[in-house]
Tab-separated table of C-alpha atoms in Angstrom:
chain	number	residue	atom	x	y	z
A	1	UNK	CA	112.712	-84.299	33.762
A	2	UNK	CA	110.806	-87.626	34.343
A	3	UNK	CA	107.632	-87.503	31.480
A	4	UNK	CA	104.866	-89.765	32.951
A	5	UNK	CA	103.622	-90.798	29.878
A	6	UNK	CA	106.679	-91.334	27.735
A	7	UNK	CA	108.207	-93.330	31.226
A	8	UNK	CA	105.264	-95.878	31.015
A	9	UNK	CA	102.950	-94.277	33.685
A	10	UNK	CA	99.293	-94.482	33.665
A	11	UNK	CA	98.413	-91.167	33.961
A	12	UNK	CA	95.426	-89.635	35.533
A	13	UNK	CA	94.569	-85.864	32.931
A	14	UNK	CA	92.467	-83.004	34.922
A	15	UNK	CA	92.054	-80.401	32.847
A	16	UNK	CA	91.346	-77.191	34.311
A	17	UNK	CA	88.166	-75.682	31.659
A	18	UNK	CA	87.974	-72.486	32.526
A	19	UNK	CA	91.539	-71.108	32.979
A	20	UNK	CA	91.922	-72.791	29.085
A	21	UNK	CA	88.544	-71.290	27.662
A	22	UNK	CA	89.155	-68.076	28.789
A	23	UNK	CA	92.679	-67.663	27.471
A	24	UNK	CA	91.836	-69.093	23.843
A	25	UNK	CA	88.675	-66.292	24.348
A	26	UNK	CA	90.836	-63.527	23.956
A	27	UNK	CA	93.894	-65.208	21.839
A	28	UNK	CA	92.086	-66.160	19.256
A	29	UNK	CA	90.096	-63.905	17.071
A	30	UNK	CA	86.710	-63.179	17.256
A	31	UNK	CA	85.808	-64.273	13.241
A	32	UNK	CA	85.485	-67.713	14.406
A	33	UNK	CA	81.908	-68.311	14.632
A	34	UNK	CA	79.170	-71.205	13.286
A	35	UNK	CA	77.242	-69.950	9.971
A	36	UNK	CA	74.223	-69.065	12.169
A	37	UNK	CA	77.243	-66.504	13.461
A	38	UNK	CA	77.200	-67.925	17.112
A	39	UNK	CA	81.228	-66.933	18.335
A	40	UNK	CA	83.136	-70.700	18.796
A	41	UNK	CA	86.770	-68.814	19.479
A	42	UNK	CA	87.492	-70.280	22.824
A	43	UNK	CA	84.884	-73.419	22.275
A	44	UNK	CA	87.545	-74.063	19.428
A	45	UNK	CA	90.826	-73.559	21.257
A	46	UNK	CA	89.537	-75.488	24.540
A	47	UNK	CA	89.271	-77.939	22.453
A	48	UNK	CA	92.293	-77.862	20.231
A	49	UNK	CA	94.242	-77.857	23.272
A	50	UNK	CA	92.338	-80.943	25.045
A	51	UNK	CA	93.078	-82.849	22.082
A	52	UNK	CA	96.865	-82.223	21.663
A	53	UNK	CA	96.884	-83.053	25.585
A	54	UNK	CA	95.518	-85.965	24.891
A	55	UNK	CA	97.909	-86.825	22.184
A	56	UNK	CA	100.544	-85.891	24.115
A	57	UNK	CA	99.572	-87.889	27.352
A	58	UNK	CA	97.412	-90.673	26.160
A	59	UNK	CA	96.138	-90.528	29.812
A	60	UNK	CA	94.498	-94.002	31.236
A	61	UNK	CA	92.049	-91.813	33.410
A	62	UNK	CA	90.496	-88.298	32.498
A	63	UNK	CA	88.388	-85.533	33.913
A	64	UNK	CA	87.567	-81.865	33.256
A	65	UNK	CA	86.793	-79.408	35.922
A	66	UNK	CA	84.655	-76.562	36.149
A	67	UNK	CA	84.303	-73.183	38.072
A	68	UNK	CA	81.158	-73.000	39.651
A	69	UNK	CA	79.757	-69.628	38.981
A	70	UNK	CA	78.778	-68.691	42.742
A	71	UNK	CA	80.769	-67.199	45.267
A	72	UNK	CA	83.625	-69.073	46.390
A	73	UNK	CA	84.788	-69.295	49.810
A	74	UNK	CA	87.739	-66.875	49.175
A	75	UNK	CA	85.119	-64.286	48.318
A	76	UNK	CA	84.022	-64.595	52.233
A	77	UNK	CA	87.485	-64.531	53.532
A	78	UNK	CA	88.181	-61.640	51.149
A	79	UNK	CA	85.214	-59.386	50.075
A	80	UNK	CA	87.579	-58.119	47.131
A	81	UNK	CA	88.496	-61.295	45.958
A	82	UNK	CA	88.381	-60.810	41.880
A	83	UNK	CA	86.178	-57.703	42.368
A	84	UNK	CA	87.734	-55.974	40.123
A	85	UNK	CA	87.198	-58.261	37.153
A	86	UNK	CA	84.484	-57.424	34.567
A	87	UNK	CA	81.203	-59.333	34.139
A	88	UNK	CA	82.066	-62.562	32.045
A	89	UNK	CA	80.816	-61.383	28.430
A	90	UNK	CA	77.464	-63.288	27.450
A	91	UNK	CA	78.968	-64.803	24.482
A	92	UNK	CA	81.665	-66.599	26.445
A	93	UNK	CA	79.292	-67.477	28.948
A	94	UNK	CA	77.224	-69.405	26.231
A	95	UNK	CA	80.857	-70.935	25.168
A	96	UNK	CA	81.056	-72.124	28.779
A	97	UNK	CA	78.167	-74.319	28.009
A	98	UNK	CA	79.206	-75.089	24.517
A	99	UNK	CA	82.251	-76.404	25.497
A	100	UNK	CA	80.226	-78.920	28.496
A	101	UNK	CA	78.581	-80.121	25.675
A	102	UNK	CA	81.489	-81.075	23.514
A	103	UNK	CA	83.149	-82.231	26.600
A	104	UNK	CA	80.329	-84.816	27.212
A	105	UNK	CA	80.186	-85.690	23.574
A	106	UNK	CA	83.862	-87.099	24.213
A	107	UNK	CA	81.959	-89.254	27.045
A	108	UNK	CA	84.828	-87.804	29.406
A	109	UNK	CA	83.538	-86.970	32.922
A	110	UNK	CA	83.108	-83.340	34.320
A	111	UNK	CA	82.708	-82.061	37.934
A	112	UNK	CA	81.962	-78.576	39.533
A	113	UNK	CA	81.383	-77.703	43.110
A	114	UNK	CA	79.512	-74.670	44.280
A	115	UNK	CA	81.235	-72.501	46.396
A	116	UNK	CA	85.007	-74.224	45.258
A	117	UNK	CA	87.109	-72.760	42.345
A	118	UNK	CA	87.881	-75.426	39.793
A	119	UNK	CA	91.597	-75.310	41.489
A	120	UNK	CA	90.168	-76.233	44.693
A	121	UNK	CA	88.811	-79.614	42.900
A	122	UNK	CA	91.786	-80.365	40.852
A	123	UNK	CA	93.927	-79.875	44.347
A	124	UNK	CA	91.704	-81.977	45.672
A	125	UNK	CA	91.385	-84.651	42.933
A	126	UNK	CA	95.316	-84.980	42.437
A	127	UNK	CA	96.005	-85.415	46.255
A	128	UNK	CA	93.770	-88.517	46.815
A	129	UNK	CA	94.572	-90.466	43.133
A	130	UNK	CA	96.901	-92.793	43.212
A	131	UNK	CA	98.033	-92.784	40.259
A	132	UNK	CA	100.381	-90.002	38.476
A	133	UNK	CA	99.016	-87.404	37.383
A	134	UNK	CA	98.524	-84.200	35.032
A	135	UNK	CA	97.193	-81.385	35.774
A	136	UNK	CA	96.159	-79.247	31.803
A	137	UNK	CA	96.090	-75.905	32.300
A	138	UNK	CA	97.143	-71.871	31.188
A	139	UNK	CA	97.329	-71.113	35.291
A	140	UNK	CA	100.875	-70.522	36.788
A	141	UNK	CA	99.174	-70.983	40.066
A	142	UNK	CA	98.680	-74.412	39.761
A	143	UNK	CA	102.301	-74.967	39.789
A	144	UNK	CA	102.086	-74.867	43.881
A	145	UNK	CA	100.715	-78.736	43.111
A	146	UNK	CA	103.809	-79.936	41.637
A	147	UNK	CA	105.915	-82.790	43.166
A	148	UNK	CA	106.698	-86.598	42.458
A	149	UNK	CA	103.641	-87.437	42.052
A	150	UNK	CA	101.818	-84.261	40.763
A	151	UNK	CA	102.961	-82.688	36.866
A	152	UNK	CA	101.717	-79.587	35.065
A	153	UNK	CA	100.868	-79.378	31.429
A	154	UNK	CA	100.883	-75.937	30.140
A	155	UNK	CA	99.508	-75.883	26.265
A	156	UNK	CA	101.772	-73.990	23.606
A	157	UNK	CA	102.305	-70.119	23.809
A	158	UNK	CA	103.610	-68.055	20.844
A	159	UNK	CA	106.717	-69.454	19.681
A	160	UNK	CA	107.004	-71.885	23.415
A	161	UNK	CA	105.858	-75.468	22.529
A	162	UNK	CA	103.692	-77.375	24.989
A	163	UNK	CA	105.811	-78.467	28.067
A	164	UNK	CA	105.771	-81.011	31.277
A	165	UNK	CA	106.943	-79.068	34.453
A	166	UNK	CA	108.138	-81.467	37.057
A	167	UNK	CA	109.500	-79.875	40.303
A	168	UNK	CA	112.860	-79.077	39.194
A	169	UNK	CA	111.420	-77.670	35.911
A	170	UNK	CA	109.180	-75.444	38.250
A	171	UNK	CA	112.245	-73.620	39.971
A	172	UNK	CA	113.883	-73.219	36.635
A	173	UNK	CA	111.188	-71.433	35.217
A	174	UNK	CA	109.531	-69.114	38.047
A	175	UNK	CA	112.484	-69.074	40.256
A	176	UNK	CA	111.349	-70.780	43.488
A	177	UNK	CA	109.976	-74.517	44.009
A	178	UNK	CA	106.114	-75.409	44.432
A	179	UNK	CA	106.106	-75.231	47.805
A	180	UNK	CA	107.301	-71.777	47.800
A	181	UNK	CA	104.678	-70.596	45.019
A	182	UNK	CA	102.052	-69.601	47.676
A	183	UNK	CA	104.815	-67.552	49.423
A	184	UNK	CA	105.663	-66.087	46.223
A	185	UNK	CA	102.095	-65.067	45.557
A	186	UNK	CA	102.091	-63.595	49.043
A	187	UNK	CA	104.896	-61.261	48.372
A	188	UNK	CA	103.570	-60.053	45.659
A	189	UNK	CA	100.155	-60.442	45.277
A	190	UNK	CA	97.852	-61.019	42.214
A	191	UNK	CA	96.488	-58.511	40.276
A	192	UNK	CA	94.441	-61.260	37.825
A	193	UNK	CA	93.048	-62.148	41.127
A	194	UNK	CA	93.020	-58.830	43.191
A	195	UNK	CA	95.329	-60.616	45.818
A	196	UNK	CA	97.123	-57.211	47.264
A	197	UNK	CA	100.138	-58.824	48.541
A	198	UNK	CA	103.093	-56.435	49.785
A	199	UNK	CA	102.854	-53.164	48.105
A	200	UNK	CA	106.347	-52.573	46.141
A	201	UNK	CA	107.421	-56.358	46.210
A	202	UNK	CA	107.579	-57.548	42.868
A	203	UNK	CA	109.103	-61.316	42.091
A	204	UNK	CA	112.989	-60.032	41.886
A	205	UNK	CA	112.567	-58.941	45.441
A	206	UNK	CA	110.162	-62.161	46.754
A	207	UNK	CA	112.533	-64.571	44.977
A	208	UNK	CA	115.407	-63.498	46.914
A	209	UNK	CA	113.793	-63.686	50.086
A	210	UNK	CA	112.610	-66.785	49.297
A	211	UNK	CA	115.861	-68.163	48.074
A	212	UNK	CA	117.562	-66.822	51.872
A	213	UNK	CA	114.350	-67.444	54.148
A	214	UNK	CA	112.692	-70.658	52.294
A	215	UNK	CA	109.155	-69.569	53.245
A	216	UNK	CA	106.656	-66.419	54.688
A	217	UNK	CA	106.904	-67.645	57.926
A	218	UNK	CA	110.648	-67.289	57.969
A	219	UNK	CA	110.850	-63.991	56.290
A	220	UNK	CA	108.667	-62.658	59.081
A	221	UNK	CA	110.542	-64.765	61.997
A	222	UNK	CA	113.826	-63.086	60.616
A	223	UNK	CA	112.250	-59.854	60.577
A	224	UNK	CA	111.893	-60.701	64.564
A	225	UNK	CA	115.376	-61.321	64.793
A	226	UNK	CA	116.800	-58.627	62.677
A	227	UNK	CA	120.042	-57.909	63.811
A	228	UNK	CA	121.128	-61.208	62.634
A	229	UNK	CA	119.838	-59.981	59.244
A	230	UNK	CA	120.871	-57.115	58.413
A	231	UNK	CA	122.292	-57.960	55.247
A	232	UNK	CA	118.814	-58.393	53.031
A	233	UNK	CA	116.258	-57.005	55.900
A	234	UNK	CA	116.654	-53.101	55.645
A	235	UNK	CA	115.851	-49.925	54.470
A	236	UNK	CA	112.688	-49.684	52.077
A	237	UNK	CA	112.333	-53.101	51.499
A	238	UNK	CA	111.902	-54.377	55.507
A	239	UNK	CA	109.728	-51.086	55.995
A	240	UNK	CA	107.465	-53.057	53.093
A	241	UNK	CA	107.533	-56.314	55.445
A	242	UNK	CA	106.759	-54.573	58.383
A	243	UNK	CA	103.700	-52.682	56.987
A	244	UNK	CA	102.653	-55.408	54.192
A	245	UNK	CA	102.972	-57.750	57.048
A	246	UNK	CA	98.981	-58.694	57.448
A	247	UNK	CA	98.128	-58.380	53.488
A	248	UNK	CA	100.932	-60.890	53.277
A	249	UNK	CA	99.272	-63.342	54.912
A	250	UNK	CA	96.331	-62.739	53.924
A	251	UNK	CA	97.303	-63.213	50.165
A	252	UNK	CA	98.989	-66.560	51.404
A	253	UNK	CA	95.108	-67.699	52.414
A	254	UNK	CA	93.942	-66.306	49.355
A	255	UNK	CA	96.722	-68.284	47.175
A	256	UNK	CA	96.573	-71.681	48.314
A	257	UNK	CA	94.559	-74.291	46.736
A	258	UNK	CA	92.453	-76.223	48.680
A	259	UNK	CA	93.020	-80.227	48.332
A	260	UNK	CA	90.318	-80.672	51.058
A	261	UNK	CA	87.435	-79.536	48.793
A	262	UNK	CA	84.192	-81.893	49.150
A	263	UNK	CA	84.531	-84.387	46.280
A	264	UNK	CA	85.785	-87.554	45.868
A	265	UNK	CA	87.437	-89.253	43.465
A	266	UNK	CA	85.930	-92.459	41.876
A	267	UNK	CA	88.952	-93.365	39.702
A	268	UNK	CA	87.116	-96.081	37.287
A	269	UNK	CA	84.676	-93.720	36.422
A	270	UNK	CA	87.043	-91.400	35.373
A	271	UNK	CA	88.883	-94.102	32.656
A	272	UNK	CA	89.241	-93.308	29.278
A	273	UNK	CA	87.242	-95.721	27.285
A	274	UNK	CA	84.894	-94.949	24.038
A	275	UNK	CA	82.695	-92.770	22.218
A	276	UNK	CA	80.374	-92.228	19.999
A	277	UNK	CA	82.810	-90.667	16.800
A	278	UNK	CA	80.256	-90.333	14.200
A	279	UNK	CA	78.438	-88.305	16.937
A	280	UNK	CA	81.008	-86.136	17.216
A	281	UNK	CA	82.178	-85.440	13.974
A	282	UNK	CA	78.848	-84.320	12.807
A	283	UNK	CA	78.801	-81.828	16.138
A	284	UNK	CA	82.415	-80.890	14.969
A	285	UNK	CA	80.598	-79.567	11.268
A	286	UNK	CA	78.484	-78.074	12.973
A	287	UNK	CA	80.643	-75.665	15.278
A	288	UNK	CA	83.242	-75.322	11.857
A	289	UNK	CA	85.529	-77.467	13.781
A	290	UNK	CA	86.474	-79.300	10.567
A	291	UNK	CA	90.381	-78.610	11.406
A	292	UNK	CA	90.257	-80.848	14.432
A	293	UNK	CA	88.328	-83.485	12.975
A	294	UNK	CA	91.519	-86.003	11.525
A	295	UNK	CA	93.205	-85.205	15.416
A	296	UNK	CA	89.943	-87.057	17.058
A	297	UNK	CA	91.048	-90.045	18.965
A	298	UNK	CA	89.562	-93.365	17.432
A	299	UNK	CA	86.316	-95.171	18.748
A	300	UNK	CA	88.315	-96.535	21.704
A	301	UNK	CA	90.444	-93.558	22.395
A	302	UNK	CA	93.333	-94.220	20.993
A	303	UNK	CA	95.666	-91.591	19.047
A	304	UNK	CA	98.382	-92.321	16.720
A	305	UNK	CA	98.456	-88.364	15.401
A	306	UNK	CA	101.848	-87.246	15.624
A	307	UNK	CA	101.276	-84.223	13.040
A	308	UNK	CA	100.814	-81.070	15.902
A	309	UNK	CA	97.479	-79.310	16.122
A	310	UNK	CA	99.697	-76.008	16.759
């Protein structure tokens, strides 16, 4: 796999916020809090895991995006859309804002769109820079960005270190390549996301269609022509097709990122220069960050920390 960084690249870092603060919310225990006793848990690990990105990348250019909290668009399309999730709890909510604030303490840039899911910008942002880039995030889903251009950072997990998927390093992991991921998705849905998908496809089943047929559309064309595949396209599983038929494309809508989302990107503003340390530090006491203190870059943003925050 081609590393931007370590390959000389200037690198453009999006970090998606959300899909980071709520995983370190419930992976990290809820007995880290401030002395006043405000909860910090995913605050903390947002920012433990911007920092080793940063470390890791040294990216030239650098941005963190946002959900907005209104509806989206999808929610329109698809009444359903993430109905099923439970209100965001207050105290994560509050972290939501705690962590704009350390976020603009770094003086790095931050954007949210009403109406767009912070996907929806990052597609968006990644398809009109021209410079590589990496996308920071805990969401799977963002692997339908990947290509020569386009990389996914996903932080550590468990025992798995933080790695760099490329397009290659997609298909070895997940089974199919980016451009298939939406078409994966639309087999077999989304519970996270309430995206129903075909009811009794699981990824086994899309994978292999996807391997023969490439994409939705030509699972469904060689349902039309079935008796030219009647190897793969029978008994329980093309009854599935043939009734999951409209939820499959549906789901496809549902799954794809938008990289037409209405924002622009103003690369310069987005560069990594300075910051105000001192100013930071003290926040950092404040929050009981002391821990990732020695990994803040210097003044100027530069890193030489090769000790692992993990």
């Amino acid at each position: 796999m081609i590393s931007f960084f370590h390959n000389g690249y200037d690198v453009l870092m999006l970090v998606d916020a959300h899909a980071i603060i709520y995983r370190a919310y419930f992976a990290l225990p809820p007995t880290l809090t401030t002395p006043d006793g405000m909860l910090v848990n995913a605050a903390f690990g947002f920012t433990r895991i911007l920092l080793a990105a940063i470390a890791d990348m040294k990216p030239t250019y650098l941005s963190v995006i946002f959900d907005h909290p209104e509806p989206t668009f999808r929610h329109r399309q698809f009444p359903a859309y993430k109905a099923h999730r439970e209100k965001m709890p207050e105290d994560l909510i509050a972290q939501v804002g705690l962590t704009k604030q350390i976020v603009e303490s770094l003086n790095i840039p931050q954007f949210e769109v009403e109406g767009y899911e912070a996907d929806d910008l990052i597609g968006t942002l990644s398809r009109q820079a021209t410079e590589k880039t990496v996308i920071v995030t805990g969401d799977q889903d963002m692997f339908q960005l990947v290509d020569d251009k386009i990389h996914v950072w996903l932080p550590p997990r468990g025992k798995h270190p933080a790695d760099e998927y490329d397009r290659e390093k997609v298909y070895q992991k997940i089974g199919v390549y980016p451009e298939q991921v939406i078409n994966m998705k639309a087999l077999m849905g989304d519970s996270s996301d309430n995206i129903p998908g075909i009811k009794g496809i699981g990824p086994k089943s899309a994978i292999v269609l996807l391997q023969h047929f490439g994409s939705l559309t030509g699972i469904y064309q060689a349902v039309s022509e079935l008796e030219k595949h009647t190897d793969i396209l029978k008994g329980a599983l093309l009854k599935k097709l043939q009734e999951g038929k409209d939820n499959a494309f549906l789901s496809q809508k549902l799954a794809t990122i938008d990289q037409h989302a209405p924002i622009e990107l103003d690369l310069e503003s987005c560069k990594v220069t300075g910051y105000d340390k001192e100013k930071v530090v003290k926040l950092f006491q404040e929050l009981e960050f002391r821990s990732l203190i020695n990994f803040l870059p210097n003044d100027e943003f530069e890193t030489s920390i090769q000790e692992s925050l993990f």
